[in-house]
mmCIF file with all atom_site columns, C-alpha atoms and ligand atoms in Angstrom:
data_model
loop_
_atom_site.group_PDB
_atom_site.id
_atom_site.type_symbol
_atom_site.label_atom_id
_atom_site.label_alt_id
_atom_site.label_comp_id
_atom_site.label_asym_id
_atom_site.label_entity_id
_atom_site.label_seq_id
_atom_site.pdbx_PDB_ins_code
_atom_site.Cartn_x
_atom_site.Cartn_y
_atom_site.Cartn_z
_atom_site.occupancy
_atom_site.B_iso_or_equiv
_atom_site.pdbx_formal_charge
_atom_site.auth_seq_id
_atom_site.auth_comp_id
_atom_site.auth_asym_id
_atom_site.auth_atom_id
_atom_site.pdbx_PDB_model_num
ATOM   1   C  CA  . MET A 1 1   ? 156.143 184.182 108.093 1.00 0.00 ? 1   MET A CA  1
ATOM   2   C  CA  . PRO A 1 2   ? 159.624 181.858 108.167 1.00 0.00 ? 2   PRO A CA  1
ATOM   3   C  CA  . ARG A 1 3   ? 162.363 183.756 109.128 1.00 0.00 ? 3   ARG A CA  1
ATOM   4   C  CA  . LYS A 1 4   ? 165.572 184.610 106.487 1.00 0.00 ? 4   LYS A CA  1
ATOM   5   C  CA  . TYR A 1 5   ? 168.736 182.881 107.025 1.00 0.00 ? 5   TYR A CA  1
ATOM   6   C  CA  . SER A 1 6   ? 171.280 185.246 105.385 1.00 0.00 ? 6   SER A CA  1
ATOM   7   C  CA  . VAL A 1 7   ? 174.624 183.987 104.521 1.00 0.00 ? 7   VAL A CA  1
ATOM   8   C  CA  . LYS A 1 8   ? 177.260 185.809 106.878 1.00 0.00 ? 8   LYS A CA  1
ATOM   9   C  CA  . SER A 1 9   ? 179.914 187.959 104.883 1.00 0.00 ? 9   SER A CA  1
ATOM   10  C  CA  . HIS A 1 10  ? 183.808 186.490 105.246 1.00 0.00 ? 10  HIS A CA  1
ATOM   11  C  CA  . LYS A 1 11  ? 184.501 189.674 106.942 1.00 0.00 ? 11  LYS A CA  1
ATOM   12  C  CA  . VAL A 1 12  ? 181.985 189.758 109.591 1.00 0.00 ? 12  VAL A CA  1
ATOM   13  C  CA  . GLN A 1 13  ? 183.386 186.111 109.726 1.00 0.00 ? 13  GLN A CA  1
ATOM   14  C  CA  . ARG A 1 14  ? 186.680 186.699 110.462 1.00 0.00 ? 14  ARG A CA  1
ATOM   15  C  CA  . ILE A 1 15  ? 185.878 189.394 113.059 1.00 0.00 ? 15  ILE A CA  1
ATOM   16  C  CA  . ALA A 1 16  ? 183.838 186.792 114.730 1.00 0.00 ? 16  ALA A CA  1
ATOM   17  C  CA  . LYS A 1 17  ? 186.495 184.385 114.710 1.00 0.00 ? 17  LYS A CA  1
ATOM   18  C  CA  . GLU A 1 18  ? 189.141 186.839 116.533 1.00 0.00 ? 18  GLU A CA  1
ATOM   19  C  CA  . ARG A 1 19  ? 186.549 187.507 119.144 1.00 0.00 ? 19  ARG A CA  1
ATOM   20  C  CA  . ILE A 1 20  ? 186.226 184.206 119.855 1.00 0.00 ? 20  ILE A CA  1
ATOM   21  C  CA  . LYS A 1 21  ? 189.965 183.191 119.714 1.00 0.00 ? 21  LYS A CA  1
ATOM   22  C  CA  . PHE A 1 22  ? 190.460 186.083 122.369 1.00 0.00 ? 22  PHE A CA  1
ATOM   23  C  CA  . LEU A 1 23  ? 187.711 185.133 124.487 1.00 0.00 ? 23  LEU A CA  1
ATOM   24  C  CA  . PHE A 1 24  ? 189.696 181.740 124.628 1.00 0.00 ? 24  PHE A CA  1
ATOM   25  C  CA  . GLN A 1 25  ? 192.481 183.657 125.891 1.00 0.00 ? 25  GLN A CA  1
ATOM   26  C  CA  . GLU A 1 26  ? 190.434 185.697 127.937 1.00 0.00 ? 26  GLU A CA  1
ATOM   27  C  CA  . ALA A 1 27  ? 189.053 182.423 129.961 1.00 0.00 ? 27  ALA A CA  1
ATOM   28  C  CA  . ARG A 1 28  ? 192.640 181.075 130.207 1.00 0.00 ? 28  ARG A CA  1
ATOM   29  C  CA  . ASP A 1 29  ? 193.325 184.309 131.998 1.00 0.00 ? 29  ASP A CA  1
ATOM   30  C  CA  . ALA A 1 30  ? 190.733 184.229 134.270 1.00 0.00 ? 30  ALA A CA  1
ATOM   31  C  CA  . PHE A 1 31  ? 191.167 180.962 135.352 1.00 0.00 ? 31  PHE A CA  1
ATOM   32  C  CA  . LYS A 1 32  ? 193.555 181.504 137.798 1.00 0.00 ? 32  LYS A CA  1
ATOM   33  C  CA  . HIS A 1 33  ? 191.517 184.195 139.668 1.00 0.00 ? 33  HIS A CA  1
ATOM   34  C  CA  . ASN A 1 34  ? 187.943 183.031 138.895 1.00 0.00 ? 34  ASN A CA  1
ATOM   35  C  CA  . VAL A 1 35  ? 186.523 179.769 137.268 1.00 0.00 ? 35  VAL A CA  1
ATOM   36  C  CA  . ASN A 1 36  ? 182.895 181.200 136.523 1.00 0.00 ? 36  ASN A CA  1
ATOM   37  C  CA  . HIS A 1 37  ? 184.165 183.857 134.849 1.00 0.00 ? 37  HIS A CA  1
ATOM   38  C  CA  . SER A 1 38  ? 185.769 181.340 132.530 1.00 0.00 ? 38  SER A CA  1
ATOM   39  C  CA  . ASP A 1 39  ? 183.208 180.141 131.744 1.00 0.00 ? 39  ASP A CA  1
ATOM   40  C  CA  . LYS A 1 40  ? 181.344 182.725 130.887 1.00 0.00 ? 40  LYS A CA  1
ATOM   41  C  CA  . TYR A 1 41  ? 183.733 183.666 128.326 1.00 0.00 ? 41  TYR A CA  1
ATOM   42  C  CA  . VAL A 1 42  ? 183.371 180.255 127.045 1.00 0.00 ? 42  VAL A CA  1
ATOM   43  C  CA  . LYS A 1 43  ? 179.455 180.889 127.111 1.00 0.00 ? 43  LYS A CA  1
ATOM   44  C  CA  . MET A 1 44  ? 180.214 183.794 124.657 1.00 0.00 ? 44  MET A CA  1
ATOM   45  C  CA  . ALA A 1 45  ? 182.564 182.145 122.320 1.00 0.00 ? 45  ALA A CA  1
ATOM   46  C  CA  . ARG A 1 46  ? 180.214 179.643 121.558 1.00 0.00 ? 46  ARG A CA  1
ATOM   47  C  CA  . ARG A 1 47  ? 177.065 182.067 121.093 1.00 0.00 ? 47  ARG A CA  1
ATOM   48  C  CA  . ILE A 1 48  ? 179.490 184.004 118.714 1.00 0.00 ? 48  ILE A CA  1
ATOM   49  C  CA  . ALA A 1 49  ? 180.194 180.722 116.811 1.00 0.00 ? 49  ALA A CA  1
ATOM   50  C  CA  . MET A 1 50  ? 176.456 179.877 116.801 1.00 0.00 ? 50  MET A CA  1
ATOM   51  C  CA  . LYS A 1 51  ? 175.296 183.152 115.464 1.00 0.00 ? 51  LYS A CA  1
ATOM   52  C  CA  . TYR A 1 52  ? 177.839 183.020 112.646 1.00 0.00 ? 52  TYR A CA  1
ATOM   53  C  CA  . LYS A 1 53  ? 177.874 180.259 111.934 1.00 0.00 ? 53  LYS A CA  1
ATOM   54  C  CA  . ILE A 1 54  ? 181.481 179.182 112.544 1.00 0.00 ? 54  ILE A CA  1
ATOM   55  C  CA  . LYS A 1 55  ? 182.798 175.837 113.454 1.00 0.00 ? 55  LYS A CA  1
ATOM   56  C  CA  . LEU A 1 56  ? 185.048 175.754 115.956 1.00 0.00 ? 56  LEU A CA  1
ATOM   57  C  CA  . PRO A 1 57  ? 188.693 174.469 115.449 1.00 0.00 ? 57  PRO A CA  1
ATOM   58  C  CA  . SER A 1 58  ? 189.633 171.202 117.194 1.00 0.00 ? 58  SER A CA  1
ATOM   59  C  CA  . GLU A 1 59  ? 192.192 172.666 119.776 1.00 0.00 ? 59  GLU A CA  1
ATOM   60  C  CA  . LEU A 1 60  ? 189.582 175.416 120.837 1.00 0.00 ? 60  LEU A CA  1
ATOM   61  C  CA  . LYS A 1 61  ? 187.161 172.471 121.247 1.00 0.00 ? 61  LYS A CA  1
ATOM   62  C  CA  . LYS A 1 62  ? 189.096 170.179 123.499 1.00 0.00 ? 62  LYS A CA  1
ATOM   63  C  CA  . LEU A 1 63  ? 189.656 173.546 125.947 1.00 0.00 ? 63  LEU A CA  1
ATOM   64  C  CA  . PHE A 1 64  ? 185.641 173.139 127.330 1.00 0.00 ? 64  PHE A CA  1
ATOM   65  C  CA  . CYS A 1 65  ? 183.083 170.358 128.258 1.00 0.00 ? 65  CYS A CA  1
ATOM   66  C  CA  . LYS A 1 66  ? 180.694 169.623 125.760 1.00 0.00 ? 66  LYS A CA  1
ATOM   67  C  CA  . ASN A 1 67  ? 178.235 168.489 128.092 1.00 0.00 ? 67  ASN A CA  1
ATOM   68  C  CA  . CYS A 1 68  ? 178.662 171.357 130.636 1.00 0.00 ? 68  CYS A CA  1
ATOM   69  C  CA  . TYR A 1 69  ? 180.604 173.799 129.090 1.00 0.00 ? 69  TYR A CA  1
ATOM   70  C  CA  . LYS A 1 70  ? 182.764 174.737 131.194 1.00 0.00 ? 70  LYS A CA  1
ATOM   71  C  CA  . TYR A 1 71  ? 186.518 175.916 130.687 1.00 0.00 ? 71  TYR A CA  1
ATOM   72  C  CA  . LEU A 1 72  ? 188.370 172.487 130.981 1.00 0.00 ? 72  LEU A CA  1
ATOM   73  C  CA  . VAL A 1 73  ? 192.337 172.939 132.642 1.00 0.00 ? 73  VAL A CA  1
ATOM   74  C  CA  . PRO A 1 74  ? 193.899 169.339 132.515 1.00 0.00 ? 74  PRO A CA  1
ATOM   75  C  CA  . GLY A 1 75  ? 194.904 168.515 135.861 1.00 0.00 ? 75  GLY A CA  1
ATOM   76  C  CA  . VAL A 1 76  ? 192.843 170.524 137.684 1.00 0.00 ? 76  VAL A CA  1
ATOM   77  C  CA  . ASN A 1 77  ? 189.429 169.851 136.338 1.00 0.00 ? 77  ASN A CA  1
ATOM   78  C  CA  . CYS A 1 78  ? 190.011 167.702 133.856 1.00 0.00 ? 78  CYS A CA  1
ATOM   79  C  CA  . ARG A 1 79  ? 191.750 164.447 133.303 1.00 0.00 ? 79  ARG A CA  1
ATOM   80  C  CA  . VAL A 1 80  ? 193.767 163.359 129.866 1.00 0.00 ? 80  VAL A CA  1
ATOM   81  C  CA  . ARG A 1 81  ? 194.290 160.352 129.035 1.00 0.00 ? 81  ARG A CA  1
ATOM   82  C  CA  . ILE A 1 82  ? 194.915 158.047 125.736 1.00 0.00 ? 82  ILE A CA  1
ATOM   83  C  CA  . HIS A 1 83  ? 193.226 154.547 125.242 1.00 0.00 ? 83  HIS A CA  1
ATOM   84  C  CA  . LYS A 1 84  ? 192.971 152.958 121.682 1.00 0.00 ? 84  LYS A CA  1
ATOM   85  C  CA  . HIS A 1 85  ? 194.804 156.009 119.323 1.00 0.00 ? 85  HIS A CA  1
ATOM   86  C  CA  . ARG A 1 86  ? 192.205 158.304 121.123 1.00 0.00 ? 86  ARG A CA  1
ATOM   87  C  CA  . VAL A 1 87  ? 192.936 161.130 123.542 1.00 0.00 ? 87  VAL A CA  1
ATOM   88  C  CA  . ILE A 1 88  ? 190.016 161.015 126.227 1.00 0.00 ? 88  ILE A CA  1
ATOM   89  C  CA  . TYR A 1 89  ? 189.177 164.273 128.272 1.00 0.00 ? 89  TYR A CA  1
ATOM   90  C  CA  . TYR A 1 90  ? 187.194 163.528 131.076 1.00 0.00 ? 90  TYR A CA  1
ATOM   91  C  CA  . CYS A 1 91  ? 185.258 166.220 132.393 1.00 0.00 ? 91  CYS A CA  1
ATOM   92  C  CA  . MET A 1 92  ? 185.233 166.127 136.532 1.00 0.00 ? 92  MET A CA  1
ATOM   93  C  CA  . GLY A 1 93  ? 182.403 168.604 136.883 1.00 0.00 ? 93  GLY A CA  1
ATOM   94  C  CA  . CYS A 1 94  ? 179.688 166.443 135.168 1.00 0.00 ? 94  CYS A CA  1
ATOM   95  C  CA  . ARG A 1 95  ? 181.804 163.096 134.881 1.00 0.00 ? 95  ARG A CA  1
ATOM   96  C  CA  . HIS A 1 96  ? 181.601 163.797 130.781 1.00 0.00 ? 96  HIS A CA  1
ATOM   97  C  CA  . TYR A 1 97  ? 183.723 161.446 128.782 1.00 0.00 ? 97  TYR A CA  1
ATOM   98  C  CA  . MET A 1 98  ? 185.063 163.290 125.186 1.00 0.00 ? 98  MET A CA  1
ATOM   99  C  CA  . ARG A 1 99  ? 187.230 161.504 122.514 1.00 0.00 ? 99  ARG A CA  1
ATOM   100 C  CA  . HIS A 1 100 ? 189.676 162.810 120.244 1.00 0.00 ? 100 HIS A CA  1
ATOM   101 C  CA  . ILE A 1 101 ? 190.937 160.686 117.653 1.00 0.00 ? 101 ILE A CA  1
ATOM   102 C  CA  . VAL A 1 102 ? 194.492 161.534 116.960 1.00 0.00 ? 102 VAL A CA  1
ATOM   103 C  CA  . LYS A 1 103 ? 195.959 160.939 113.466 1.00 0.00 ? 103 LYS A CA  1
HETATM 104 ZN ZN1 . LIG B 2 .   ? 181.441 168.558 132.002 1.00 0.00 ? 201 LIG B ZN1 1
#
């Protein structure tokens, strides 16, 4: 039997969004002490977003690598450059480039 995908209510989605925001805050704080912990928080936040079908806002998308899902801090494990009206994030962990268009 095919699995039914229920439409998540707005209330549940709002709580999930708050949790995602909180997890990214925690990831930022944990980065100073243990990098692995912040990567774990990113993983948890992504899982919540996928479960409740939430689109991560662009400011949160820039905080982790799209390839290895590591938490990125510019100047520490990530390089930020501007090229042809695009902000380019370079992950030093997996050497992956991410391009964000600036409006
Ligand atoms: Zn990476």
